[in-house]
């Protein structure tokens, strides 16, 4: 029997290979890097946020216009199922107060080792340093250390990632080998920081986190933490609103989200004495130095009228100079357009070829949504690829 072929050994590809092998198909898995799961391990450096426990509608809404396609896949293998899967691989799970779910060891390597051992037990054959170079009719071509290689698979699952982690294998180069078979939306950075041209006085705050703020961009509002960096503003809070910012929405910060404008006005209306306006703000509002510096950076000269000053503190406009480079992004938008896929994630123009993970044109914020969708689409593609291959084999036997 021809092998099922999985190209790309990130979370989506590993899950697809798992399901194909569990269905009884021989599986060959190829990756261009010297080892599997490199991006998975990188995600684990920040704790490996596997998924998030929250209201189902709110969870699904994180995928925006991709929700109609992804929703059945996430309901098939969503947060509860991912927790059960990790526990079955011997990994204890920790659920944080925000609903985010992590391995108890807060890293990826034990989970990856257990998963690879399972794939070995299922007979999955690994091919490393195999870079996919395109199709030759139904065959898949690879550049390898041993020279060009050709694989004639029974079915293929593509899971080669987006374009934001070239050193880990997600370089987006696969898009140049698709030819005119499929429509591909241009890659764009997602979950990314934004550049700011700072005045010299901000240099002393580089690396400083801004805690307890709210960010507004277009119709989105979120509370989170950001970091002032030499290049601009980075961190989880800015990542959550990176899509509307990338699309041109202005950014405003609420520096005191727990206080109303009236409460801030009341505090600022107290006697100032001989104190400078900056010292008056700092003392009456307990405003940390970094927040006060931002006020000076983007709203100088500050109004002395308490009501006007309160309005600025609640909605401070931040002048951005566009997103940071693609290589620094957590993930990417763009990839295979969703209309090019049927409901099983098979390419409409290439029967027997399925796609999963960040190759597809969807995006979501960090916080468990990204990894959940990669695992869910990998599982969905693997299951449907196995069904397709078995149906083709049965038809050929008649």
mmCIF file of C-alpha atoms in Angstrom:
data_model
loop_
_atom_site.group_PDB
_atom_site.id
_atom_site.type_symbol
_atom_site.label_atom_id
_atom_site.label_comp_id
_atom_site.label_asym_id
_atom_site.label_seq_id
_atom_site.Cartn_x
_atom_site.Cartn_y
_atom_site.Cartn_z
ATOM 1 C CA UNK A 1 0.000 0.000 0.000
ATOM 2 C CA UNK A 2 1.317 3.465 -0.868
ATOM 3 C CA UNK A 3 2.182 5.505 2.206
ATOM 4 C CA UNK A 4 0.195 8.442 3.423
ATOM 5 C CA UNK A 5 2.482 11.467 3.322
ATOM 6 C CA UNK A 6 2.528 14.307 5.850
ATOM 7 C CA UNK A 7 4.721 17.306 5.044
ATOM 8 C CA UNK A 8 5.578 19.468 8.029
ATOM 9 C CA UNK A 9 6.247 18.302 11.594
ATOM 10 C CA UNK A 10 4.618 21.044 13.618
ATOM 11 C CA UNK A 11 1.503 20.524 15.777
ATOM 12 C CA UNK A 12 -0.885 20.226 12.814
ATOM 13 C CA UNK A 13 1.354 17.794 10.938
ATOM 14 C CA UNK A 14 2.076 15.665 13.982
ATOM 15 C CA UNK A 15 -1.634 15.393 14.714
ATOM 16 C CA UNK A 16 -2.437 14.476 11.102
ATOM 17 C CA UNK A 17 0.242 11.774 11.122
ATOM 18 C CA UNK A 18 -1.100 10.462 14.426
ATOM 19 C CA UNK A 19 -4.620 10.088 13.028
ATOM 20 C CA UNK A 20 -3.508 8.548 9.732
ATOM 21 C CA UNK A 21 -1.339 5.976 11.499
ATOM 22 C CA UNK A 22 -4.041 5.222 14.088
ATOM 23 C CA UNK A 23 -6.394 4.500 11.165
ATOM 24 C CA UNK A 24 -3.996 1.792 10.001
ATOM 25 C CA UNK A 25 -2.263 3.559 7.129
ATOM 26 C CA UNK A 26 1.508 3.455 6.654
ATOM 27 C CA UNK A 27 2.738 7.011 7.159
ATOM 28 C CA UNK A 28 5.832 8.871 6.024
ATOM 29 C CA UNK A 29 6.367 12.243 7.659
ATOM 30 C CA UNK A 30 8.831 14.738 6.181
ATOM 31 C CA UNK A 31 10.226 17.995 7.546
ATOM 32 C CA UNK A 32 12.900 20.326 6.220
ATOM 33 C CA UNK A 33 14.572 20.790 9.637
ATOM 34 C CA UNK A 34 16.926 18.314 11.384
ATOM 35 C CA UNK A 35 14.312 17.457 14.040
ATOM 36 C CA UNK A 36 10.552 17.489 14.522
ATOM 37 C CA UNK A 37 8.397 19.910 16.476
ATOM 38 C CA UNK A 38 10.752 22.899 16.581
ATOM 39 C CA UNK A 39 8.023 25.540 16.644
ATOM 40 C CA UNK A 40 6.148 23.468 19.214
ATOM 41 C CA UNK A 41 9.224 23.615 21.440
ATOM 42 C CA UNK A 42 9.570 27.360 20.905
ATOM 43 C CA UNK A 43 5.944 27.860 21.991
ATOM 44 C CA UNK A 44 6.803 25.905 25.127
ATOM 45 C CA UNK A 45 9.407 28.474 26.163
ATOM 46 C CA UNK A 46 6.556 30.721 27.278
ATOM 47 C CA UNK A 47 4.686 27.893 28.992
ATOM 48 C CA UNK A 48 2.989 26.092 26.059
ATOM 49 C CA UNK A 49 -0.505 27.532 26.234
ATOM 50 C CA UNK A 50 -2.342 24.510 24.819
ATOM 51 C CA UNK A 51 -5.873 25.901 24.812
ATOM 52 C CA UNK A 52 -8.336 27.997 26.783
ATOM 53 C CA UNK A 53 -11.456 27.132 28.776
ATOM 54 C CA UNK A 54 -14.167 29.706 28.140
ATOM 55 C CA UNK A 55 -17.651 30.123 26.698
ATOM 56 C CA UNK A 56 -17.866 28.216 23.392
ATOM 57 C CA UNK A 57 -19.298 31.113 21.374
ATOM 58 C CA UNK A 58 -16.616 33.461 22.652
ATOM 59 C CA UNK A 59 -13.921 30.912 21.883
ATOM 60 C CA UNK A 60 -15.159 30.332 18.335
ATOM 61 C CA UNK A 61 -15.479 34.072 17.703
ATOM 62 C CA UNK A 62 -11.699 34.426 18.092
ATOM 63 C CA UNK A 63 -11.348 33.039 14.549
ATOM 64 C CA UNK A 64 -13.413 35.859 12.993
ATOM 65 C CA UNK A 65 -14.422 35.127 9.388
ATOM 66 C CA UNK A 66 -12.768 31.690 9.488
ATOM 67 C CA UNK A 67 -15.210 30.554 12.214
ATOM 68 C CA UNK A 68 -17.729 28.863 9.847
ATOM 69 C CA UNK A 69 -15.042 26.533 8.483
ATOM 70 C CA UNK A 70 -13.133 25.964 11.719
ATOM 71 C CA UNK A 71 -16.025 25.648 14.176
ATOM 72 C CA UNK A 72 -16.895 21.985 13.483
ATOM 73 C CA UNK A 73 -13.212 21.085 13.725
ATOM 74 C CA UNK A 74 -12.808 22.847 17.058
ATOM 75 C CA UNK A 75 -15.995 21.299 18.394
ATOM 76 C CA UNK A 76 -14.619 17.924 17.312
ATOM 77 C CA UNK A 77 -11.291 18.520 19.058
ATOM 78 C CA UNK A 78 -11.607 21.529 21.306
ATOM 79 C CA UNK A 79 -10.327 22.514 24.740
ATOM 80 C CA UNK A 80 -11.735 19.568 26.715
ATOM 81 C CA UNK A 81 -10.530 17.054 24.133
ATOM 82 C CA UNK A 82 -7.065 18.628 24.027
ATOM 83 C CA UNK A 83 -6.771 18.356 27.796
ATOM 84 C CA UNK A 84 -7.765 14.681 27.647
ATOM 85 C CA UNK A 85 -5.275 14.087 24.823
ATOM 86 C CA UNK A 86 -2.384 15.664 26.739
ATOM 87 C CA UNK A 87 -3.262 13.715 29.871
ATOM 88 C CA UNK A 88 -3.359 10.487 27.855
ATOM 89 C CA UNK A 89 0.240 11.250 26.859
ATOM 90 C CA UNK A 90 1.137 11.366 30.546
ATOM 91 C CA UNK A 91 1.137 15.147 30.949
ATOM 92 C CA UNK A 92 -0.534 16.761 33.935
ATOM 93 C CA UNK A 93 -2.523 19.888 33.130
ATOM 94 C CA UNK A 94 -2.708 23.248 34.876
ATOM 95 C CA UNK A 95 -5.664 25.609 34.325
ATOM 96 C CA UNK A 96 -4.913 29.261 35.059
ATOM 97 C CA UNK A 97 -7.300 31.829 36.484
ATOM 98 C CA UNK A 98 -7.883 33.294 32.998
ATOM 99 C CA UNK A 99 -8.929 29.902 31.606
ATOM 100 C CA UNK A 100 -5.645 29.278 29.835
ATOM 101 C CA UNK A 101 -4.424 25.681 29.944
ATOM 102 C CA UNK A 102 -0.771 24.624 30.294
ATOM 103 C CA UNK A 103 1.165 21.445 31.028
ATOM 104 C CA UNK A 104 2.043 21.364 34.723
ATOM 105 C CA UNK A 105 5.732 21.350 33.816
ATOM 106 C CA UNK A 106 5.125 24.573 31.814
ATOM 107 C CA UNK A 107 7.194 23.419 28.845
ATOM 108 C CA UNK A 108 6.729 21.467 25.625
ATOM 109 C CA UNK A 109 9.584 18.963 25.566
ATOM 110 C CA UNK A 110 8.021 16.197 27.745
ATOM 111 C CA UNK A 111 4.783 16.324 25.747
ATOM 112 C CA UNK A 112 6.643 16.285 22.434
ATOM 113 C CA UNK A 113 8.807 13.335 23.492
ATOM 114 C CA UNK A 114 5.738 11.344 24.540
ATOM 115 C CA UNK A 115 3.968 12.216 21.297
ATOM 116 C CA UNK A 116 6.907 11.237 19.095
ATOM 117 C CA UNK A 117 7.209 7.966 21.008
ATOM 118 C CA UNK A 118 3.538 7.298 20.252
ATOM 119 C CA UNK A 119 4.116 7.997 16.552
ATOM 120 C CA UNK A 120 7.104 5.655 16.566
ATOM 121 C CA UNK A 121 4.943 2.955 18.138
ATOM 122 C CA UNK A 122 2.370 3.502 15.390
ATOM 123 C CA UNK A 123 5.071 2.973 12.771
ATOM 124 C CA UNK A 124 5.345 6.524 11.433
ATOM 125 C CA UNK A 125 8.538 6.889 9.397
ATOM 126 C CA UNK A 126 10.383 10.167 9.884
ATOM 127 C CA UNK A 127 12.289 11.991 7.166
ATOM 128 C CA UNK A 128 14.354 15.001 8.284
ATOM 129 C CA UNK A 129 16.092 17.602 6.145
ATOM 130 C CA UNK A 130 13.559 16.882 3.412
ATOM 131 C CA UNK A 131 12.445 20.172 1.861
ATOM 132 C CA UNK A 132 9.333 19.951 -0.275
ATOM 133 C CA UNK A 133 9.976 21.338 -3.768
ATOM 134 C CA UNK A 134 6.520 20.915 -5.297
ATOM 135 C CA UNK A 135 4.293 18.484 -7.129
ATOM 136 C CA UNK A 136 5.080 16.391 -10.176
ATOM 137 C CA UNK A 137 1.552 15.460 -11.164
ATOM 138 C CA UNK A 138 0.408 13.427 -8.109
ATOM 139 C CA UNK A 139 3.901 12.842 -6.736
ATOM 140 C CA UNK A 140 5.659 15.028 -4.181
ATOM 141 C CA UNK A 141 9.226 16.128 -4.820
ATOM 142 C CA UNK A 142 11.830 16.813 -2.148
ATOM 143 C CA UNK A 143 15.325 18.239 -1.976
ATOM 144 C CA UNK A 144 17.303 16.135 0.501
ATOM 145 C CA UNK A 145 20.936 15.635 1.572
ATOM 146 C CA UNK A 146 20.902 12.503 -0.580
ATOM 147 C CA UNK A 147 19.663 14.415 -3.615
ATOM 148 C CA UNK A 148 16.184 14.814 -5.114
ATOM 149 C CA UNK A 149 13.577 12.372 -3.843
ATOM 150 C CA UNK A 150 10.117 11.518 -5.170
ATOM 151 C CA UNK A 151 7.262 10.121 -3.072
ATOM 152 C CA UNK A 152 4.121 8.641 -4.599
ATOM 153 C CA UNK A 153 1.595 8.791 -1.747
ATOM 154 C CA UNK A 154 -1.874 7.385 -1.314
ATOM 155 C CA UNK A 155 -2.877 10.711 0.205
ATOM 156 C CA UNK A 156 -1.029 13.869 1.261
ATOM 157 C CA UNK A 157 -1.476 16.271 4.168
ATOM 158 C CA UNK A 158 0.318 19.608 3.855
ATOM 159 C CA UNK A 159 1.157 21.220 7.200
ATOM 160 C CA UNK A 160 4.138 23.475 6.530
ATOM 161 C CA UNK A 161 3.116 26.449 8.665
ATOM 162 C CA UNK A 162 3.003 30.159 7.991
ATOM 163 C CA UNK A 163 5.862 32.547 7.321
ATOM 164 C CA UNK A 164 6.968 34.014 10.634
ATOM 165 C CA UNK A 165 9.495 31.493 11.953
ATOM 166 C CA UNK A 166 11.924 30.774 9.124
ATOM 167 C CA UNK A 167 14.640 29.443 11.423
ATOM 168 C CA UNK A 168 12.174 26.897 12.810
ATOM 169 C CA UNK A 169 10.891 25.822 9.390
ATOM 170 C CA UNK A 170 7.876 28.102 8.919
ATOM 171 C CA UNK A 171 9.307 30.227 6.127
ATOM 172 C CA UNK A 172 6.343 30.292 3.731
ATOM 173 C CA UNK A 173 8.562 29.054 0.885
ATOM 174 C CA UNK A 174 5.991 26.376 0.048
ATOM 175 C CA UNK A 175 3.778 29.072 -1.498
ATOM 176 C CA UNK A 176 6.230 29.449 -4.413
ATOM 177 C CA UNK A 177 5.878 25.743 -5.230
ATOM 178 C CA UNK A 178 2.097 25.650 -5.454
ATOM 179 C CA UNK A 179 2.140 27.057 -8.976
ATOM 180 C CA UNK A 180 -1.332 27.956 -10.210
ATOM 181 C CA UNK A 181 -2.996 25.056 -8.408
ATOM 182 C CA UNK A 182 -4.363 27.117 -5.569
ATOM 183 C CA UNK A 183 -5.150 30.696 -4.542
ATOM 184 C CA UNK A 184 -2.874 31.964 -1.783
ATOM 185 C CA UNK A 185 -3.513 35.140 0.199
ATOM 186 C CA UNK A 186 -0.320 37.159 0.813
ATOM 187 C CA UNK A 187 1.305 36.569 4.192
ATOM 188 C CA UNK A 188 0.991 39.315 6.792
ATOM 189 C CA UNK A 189 2.322 39.464 10.368
ATOM 190 C CA UNK A 190 -0.200 38.608 13.093
ATOM 191 C CA UNK A 191 0.173 38.743 16.873
ATOM 192 C CA UNK A 192 2.968 41.203 16.339
ATOM 193 C CA UNK A 193 4.399 44.303 17.978
ATOM 194 C CA UNK A 194 4.201 47.763 16.409
ATOM 195 C CA UNK A 195 6.946 50.247 15.732
ATOM 196 C CA UNK A 196 7.083 53.598 17.507
ATOM 197 C CA UNK A 197 9.621 56.372 16.921
ATOM 198 C CA UNK A 198 10.389 57.356 20.495
ATOM 199 C CA UNK A 199 11.739 60.622 21.806
ATOM 200 C CA UNK A 200 15.093 60.396 23.582
ATOM 201 C CA UNK A 201 13.509 60.623 27.047
ATOM 202 C CA UNK A 202 11.820 57.229 26.534
ATOM 203 C CA UNK A 203 15.122 55.320 26.334
ATOM 204 C CA UNK A 204 15.180 54.831 30.087
ATOM 205 C CA UNK A 205 11.917 52.894 29.888
ATOM 206 C CA UNK A 206 12.910 50.331 27.246
ATOM 207 C CA UNK A 207 12.065 46.879 28.590
ATOM 208 C CA UNK A 208 9.506 48.279 31.054
ATOM 209 C CA UNK A 209 6.146 46.490 31.204
ATOM 210 C CA UNK A 210 2.931 48.488 31.267
ATOM 211 C CA UNK A 211 0.488 46.682 33.523
ATOM 212 C CA UNK A 212 -3.215 47.248 34.118
ATOM 213 C CA UNK A 213 -4.036 49.111 30.926
ATOM 214 C CA UNK A 214 -6.771 48.761 28.320
ATOM 215 C CA UNK A 215 -6.113 48.969 24.593
ATOM 216 C CA UNK A 216 -8.616 50.186 21.998
ATOM 217 C CA UNK A 217 -8.269 49.562 18.263
ATOM 218 C CA UNK A 218 -11.273 49.875 16.010
ATOM 219 C CA UNK A 219 -14.112 47.903 17.579
ATOM 220 C CA UNK A 220 -11.756 45.879 19.773
ATOM 221 C CA UNK A 221 -11.002 46.578 23.422
ATOM 222 C CA UNK A 222 -8.820 44.409 25.577
ATOM 223 C CA UNK A 223 -7.051 44.587 28.905
ATOM 224 C CA UNK A 224 -3.557 43.270 28.968
ATOM 225 C CA UNK A 225 0.112 43.967 29.444
ATOM 226 C CA UNK A 226 2.512 45.446 26.913
ATOM 227 C CA UNK A 227 6.232 46.171 26.992
ATOM 228 C CA UNK A 228 7.945 49.365 25.874
ATOM 229 C CA UNK A 229 10.845 48.303 23.660
ATOM 230 C CA UNK A 230 13.434 50.162 21.662
ATOM 231 C CA UNK A 231 11.514 49.287 18.505
ATOM 232 C CA UNK A 232 8.035 50.145 19.808
ATOM 233 C CA UNK A 233 5.324 48.358 21.754
ATOM 234 C CA UNK A 234 5.246 44.578 22.133
ATOM 235 C CA UNK A 235 3.559 41.938 24.280
ATOM 236 C CA UNK A 236 0.282 40.097 24.710
ATOM 237 C CA UNK A 237 -1.938 43.154 24.962
ATOM 238 C CA UNK A 238 -0.824 44.616 21.637
ATOM 239 C CA UNK A 239 -0.947 41.191 19.985
ATOM 240 C CA UNK A 240 -4.655 40.910 20.762
ATOM 241 C CA UNK A 241 -5.449 44.039 18.775
ATOM 242 C CA UNK A 242 -2.768 43.610 16.104
ATOM 243 C CA UNK A 243 -5.249 42.773 13.372
ATOM 244 C CA UNK A 244 -7.253 46.036 13.444
ATOM 245 C CA UNK A 245 -4.001 47.966 13.948
ATOM 246 C CA UNK A 246 -2.474 46.251 10.923
ATOM 247 C CA UNK A 247 -5.579 47.224 8.964
ATOM 248 C CA UNK A 248 -5.114 50.882 9.896
ATOM 249 C CA UNK A 249 -7.193 51.412 13.042
ATOM 250 C CA UNK A 250 -5.728 53.935 15.500
ATOM 251 C CA UNK A 251 -4.527 52.788 18.925
ATOM 252 C CA UNK A 252 -5.559 54.461 22.164
ATOM 253 C CA UNK A 253 -4.598 53.419 25.683
ATOM 254 C CA UNK A 254 -6.666 53.679 28.836
ATOM 255 C CA UNK A 255 -3.962 54.108 31.444
ATOM 256 C CA UNK A 256 -6.368 53.751 34.401
ATOM 257 C CA UNK A 257 -9.101 51.315 33.308
ATOM 258 C CA UNK A 258 -10.347 50.775 36.872
ATOM 259 C CA UNK A 259 -11.247 54.458 37.295
ATOM 260 C CA UNK A 260 -13.976 56.425 35.545
ATOM 261 C CA UNK A 261 -13.278 59.811 33.955
ATOM 262 C CA UNK A 262 -15.250 61.421 36.773
ATOM 263 C CA UNK A 263 -13.151 59.707 39.431
ATOM 264 C CA UNK A 264 -9.919 60.788 37.754
ATOM 265 C CA UNK A 265 -11.223 64.326 37.374
ATOM 266 C CA UNK A 266 -12.162 64.427 41.042
ATOM 267 C CA UNK A 267 -8.706 63.325 42.152
ATOM 268 C CA UNK A 268 -6.949 65.772 39.851
ATOM 269 C CA UNK A 269 -9.159 68.602 41.150
ATOM 270 C CA UNK A 270 -7.540 68.458 44.567
ATOM 271 C CA UNK A 271 -5.160 71.221 45.693
ATOM 272 C CA UNK A 272 -1.946 71.205 43.698
ATOM 273 C CA UNK A 273 0.092 73.734 45.671
ATOM 274 C CA UNK A 274 3.564 74.315 44.242
ATOM 275 C CA UNK A 275 3.836 70.847 42.718
ATOM 276 C CA UNK A 276 4.470 70.578 38.980
ATOM 277 C CA UNK A 277 1.671 69.141 36.908
ATOM 278 C CA UNK A 278 3.642 65.911 36.433
ATOM 279 C CA UNK A 279 4.173 65.490 40.168
ATOM 280 C CA UNK A 280 0.527 66.313 40.815
ATOM 281 C CA UNK A 281 -0.555 63.569 38.375
ATOM 282 C CA UNK A 282 1.893 61.092 39.863
ATOM 283 C CA UNK A 283 0.852 61.727 43.457
ATOM 284 C CA UNK A 284 -2.900 61.988 43.044
ATOM 285 C CA UNK A 285 -3.301 59.090 40.601
ATOM 286 C CA UNK A 286 -0.380 56.908 41.743
ATOM 287 C CA UNK A 287 0.657 56.789 38.109
ATOM 288 C CA UNK A 288 3.854 54.762 37.537
ATOM 289 C CA UNK A 289 6.757 56.548 35.838
ATOM 290 C CA UNK A 290 6.360 54.632 32.563
ATOM 291 C CA UNK A 291 2.712 55.643 32.207
ATOM 292 C CA UNK A 292 3.567 59.237 33.036
ATOM 293 C CA UNK A 293 6.317 59.135 30.407
ATOM 294 C CA UNK A 294 3.814 57.910 27.817
ATOM 295 C CA UNK A 295 1.514 60.790 28.662
ATOM 296 C CA UNK A 296 4.347 63.215 28.048
ATOM 297 C CA UNK A 297 5.370 61.390 24.879
ATOM 298 C CA UNK A 298 2.019 61.491 23.146
ATOM 299 C CA UNK A 299 0.033 64.341 24.754
ATOM 300 C CA UNK A 300 2.537 67.071 25.576
ATOM 301 C CA UNK A 301 1.787 69.811 26.467
ATOM 302 C CA UNK A 302 -0.616 68.291 28.965
ATOM 303 C CA UNK A 303 -3.773 70.277 29.681
ATOM 304 C CA UNK A 304 -4.008 71.589 33.214
ATOM 305 C CA UNK A 305 -7.817 71.373 33.321
ATOM 306 C CA UNK A 306 -8.645 68.193 35.302
ATOM 307 C CA UNK A 307 -11.509 67.099 33.033
ATOM 308 C CA UNK A 308 -9.455 67.468 29.848
ATOM 309 C CA UNK A 309 -6.489 65.683 31.414
ATOM 310 C CA UNK A 310 -8.724 62.845 32.600
ATOM 311 C CA UNK A 311 -10.025 62.408 29.037
ATOM 312 C CA UNK A 312 -6.480 62.013 27.723
ATOM 313 C CA UNK A 313 -5.540 59.530 30.450
ATOM 314 C CA UNK A 314 -8.590 57.434 29.530
ATOM 315 C CA UNK A 315 -7.902 57.596 25.783
ATOM 316 C CA UNK A 316 -4.253 58.319 25.035
ATOM 317 C CA UNK A 317 -3.557 58.237 21.270
ATOM 318 C CA UNK A 318 -0.384 56.321 20.413
ATOM 319 C CA UNK A 319 1.417 57.137 17.172
ATOM 320 C CA UNK A 320 2.386 53.879 15.480
ATOM 321 C CA UNK A 321 4.627 53.372 12.455
ATOM 322 C CA UNK A 322 3.278 50.033 11.293
ATOM 323 C CA UNK A 323 3.804 46.442 12.405
ATOM 324 C CA UNK A 324 7.205 44.994 13.150
ATOM 325 C CA UNK A 325 8.842 42.560 10.755
ATOM 326 C CA UNK A 326 7.229 39.263 9.802
ATOM 327 C CA UNK A 327 10.078 37.286 11.364
ATOM 328 C CA UNK A 328 9.245 38.746 14.772
ATOM 329 C CA UNK A 329 5.550 37.900 14.587
ATOM 330 C CA UNK A 330 4.064 35.099 16.682
ATOM 331 C CA UNK A 331 1.955 33.963 13.715
ATOM 332 C CA UNK A 332 0.886 35.065 10.253
ATOM 333 C CA UNK A 333 -2.276 35.800 8.357
ATOM 334 C CA UNK A 334 -2.477 34.696 4.749
ATOM 335 C CA UNK A 335 -1.935 31.323 3.132
ATOM 336 C CA UNK A 336 -4.278 28.980 1.303
ATOM 337 C CA UNK A 337 -7.612 30.775 0.942
ATOM 338 C CA UNK A 338 -10.448 28.961 2.664
ATOM 339 C CA UNK A 339 -12.607 28.895 -0.469
ATOM 340 C CA UNK A 340 -9.961 26.658 -2.055
ATOM 341 C CA UNK A 341 -10.787 23.881 0.453
ATOM 342 C CA UNK A 342 -13.793 21.655 0.857
ATOM 343 C CA UNK A 343 -15.269 20.916 4.273
ATOM 344 C CA UNK A 344 -12.804 18.051 4.780
ATOM 345 C CA UNK A 345 -9.821 20.423 4.206
ATOM 346 C CA UNK A 346 -9.044 18.789 0.870
ATOM 347 C CA UNK A 347 -7.879 21.112 -1.884
ATOM 348 C CA UNK A 348 -10.663 21.402 -4.438
ATOM 349 C CA UNK A 349 -8.112 21.564 -7.242
ATOM 350 C CA UNK A 350 -6.008 18.621 -6.004
ATOM 351 C CA UNK A 351 -7.973 15.508 -4.966
ATOM 352 C CA UNK A 352 -6.177 13.571 -2.261
ATOM 353 C CA UNK A 353 -4.232 16.601 -1.017
ATOM 354 C CA UNK A 354 -5.320 18.056 2.319
ATOM 355 C CA UNK A 355 -3.984 21.076 4.226
ATOM 356 C CA UNK A 356 -3.978 22.049 7.903
ATOM 357 C CA UNK A 357 -2.593 24.459 10.462
ATOM 358 C CA UNK A 358 -1.132 27.869 9.712
ATOM 359 C CA UNK A 359 -0.864 27.124 5.994
ATOM 360 C CA UNK A 360 -4.520 28.111 5.875
ATOM 361 C CA UNK A 361 -5.635 31.732 5.732
ATOM 362 C CA UNK A 362 -6.949 32.200 9.259
ATOM 363 C CA UNK A 363 -5.626 34.061 12.256
ATOM 364 C CA UNK A 364 -6.447 34.263 15.923
ATOM 365 C CA UNK A 365 -5.025 35.939 19.017
ATOM 366 C CA UNK A 366 -2.600 34.239 21.341
ATOM 367 C CA UNK A 367 -3.971 32.696 24.500
ATOM 368 C CA UNK A 368 -4.621 29.103 23.410
ATOM 369 C CA UNK A 369 -6.533 29.810 20.211
ATOM 370 C CA UNK A 370 -3.613 29.338 17.823
ATOM 371 C CA UNK A 371 -2.489 25.946 19.057
ATOM 372 C CA UNK A 372 -6.061 24.697 19.435
ATOM 373 C CA UNK A 373 -6.835 25.416 15.783
ATOM 374 C CA UNK A 374 -3.565 23.867 14.600
ATOM 375 C CA UNK A 375 -4.283 20.656 16.513
ATOM 376 C CA UNK A 376 -7.955 20.615 15.512
ATOM 377 C CA UNK A 377 -7.323 21.181 11.794
ATOM 378 C CA UNK A 378 -4.501 18.632 11.816
ATOM 379 C CA UNK A 379 -6.789 16.038 13.360
ATOM 380 C CA UNK A 380 -9.618 16.874 10.953
ATOM 381 C CA UNK A 381 -7.353 16.679 7.911
ATOM 382 C CA UNK A 382 -5.786 13.425 9.122
ATOM 383 C CA UNK A 383 -9.121 11.746 9.755
ATOM 384 C CA UNK A 384 -10.592 12.786 6.412
ATOM 385 C CA UNK A 385 -7.398 11.948 4.549
ATOM 386 C CA UNK A 386 -7.521 8.425 6.022
ATOM 387 C CA UNK A 387 -11.149 8.041 4.947
ATOM 388 C CA UNK A 388 -10.332 9.272 1.451
ATOM 389 C CA UNK A 389 -7.355 6.939 1.054
ATOM 390 C CA UNK A 390 -9.341 3.927 2.230
ATOM 391 C CA UNK A 391 -12.206 4.770 -0.112
ATOM 392 C CA UNK A 392 -9.805 5.048 -3.053
ATOM 393 C CA UNK A 393 -8.190 1.738 -2.120
ATOM 394 C CA UNK A 394 -11.587 0.037 -1.858
ATOM 395 C CA UNK A 395 -12.673 1.443 -5.219
ATOM 396 C CA UNK A 396 -9.466 0.221 -6.856
ATOM 397 C CA UNK A 397 -10.054 -3.284 -5.483
ATOM 398 C CA UNK A 398 -13.475 -3.619 -7.152
#
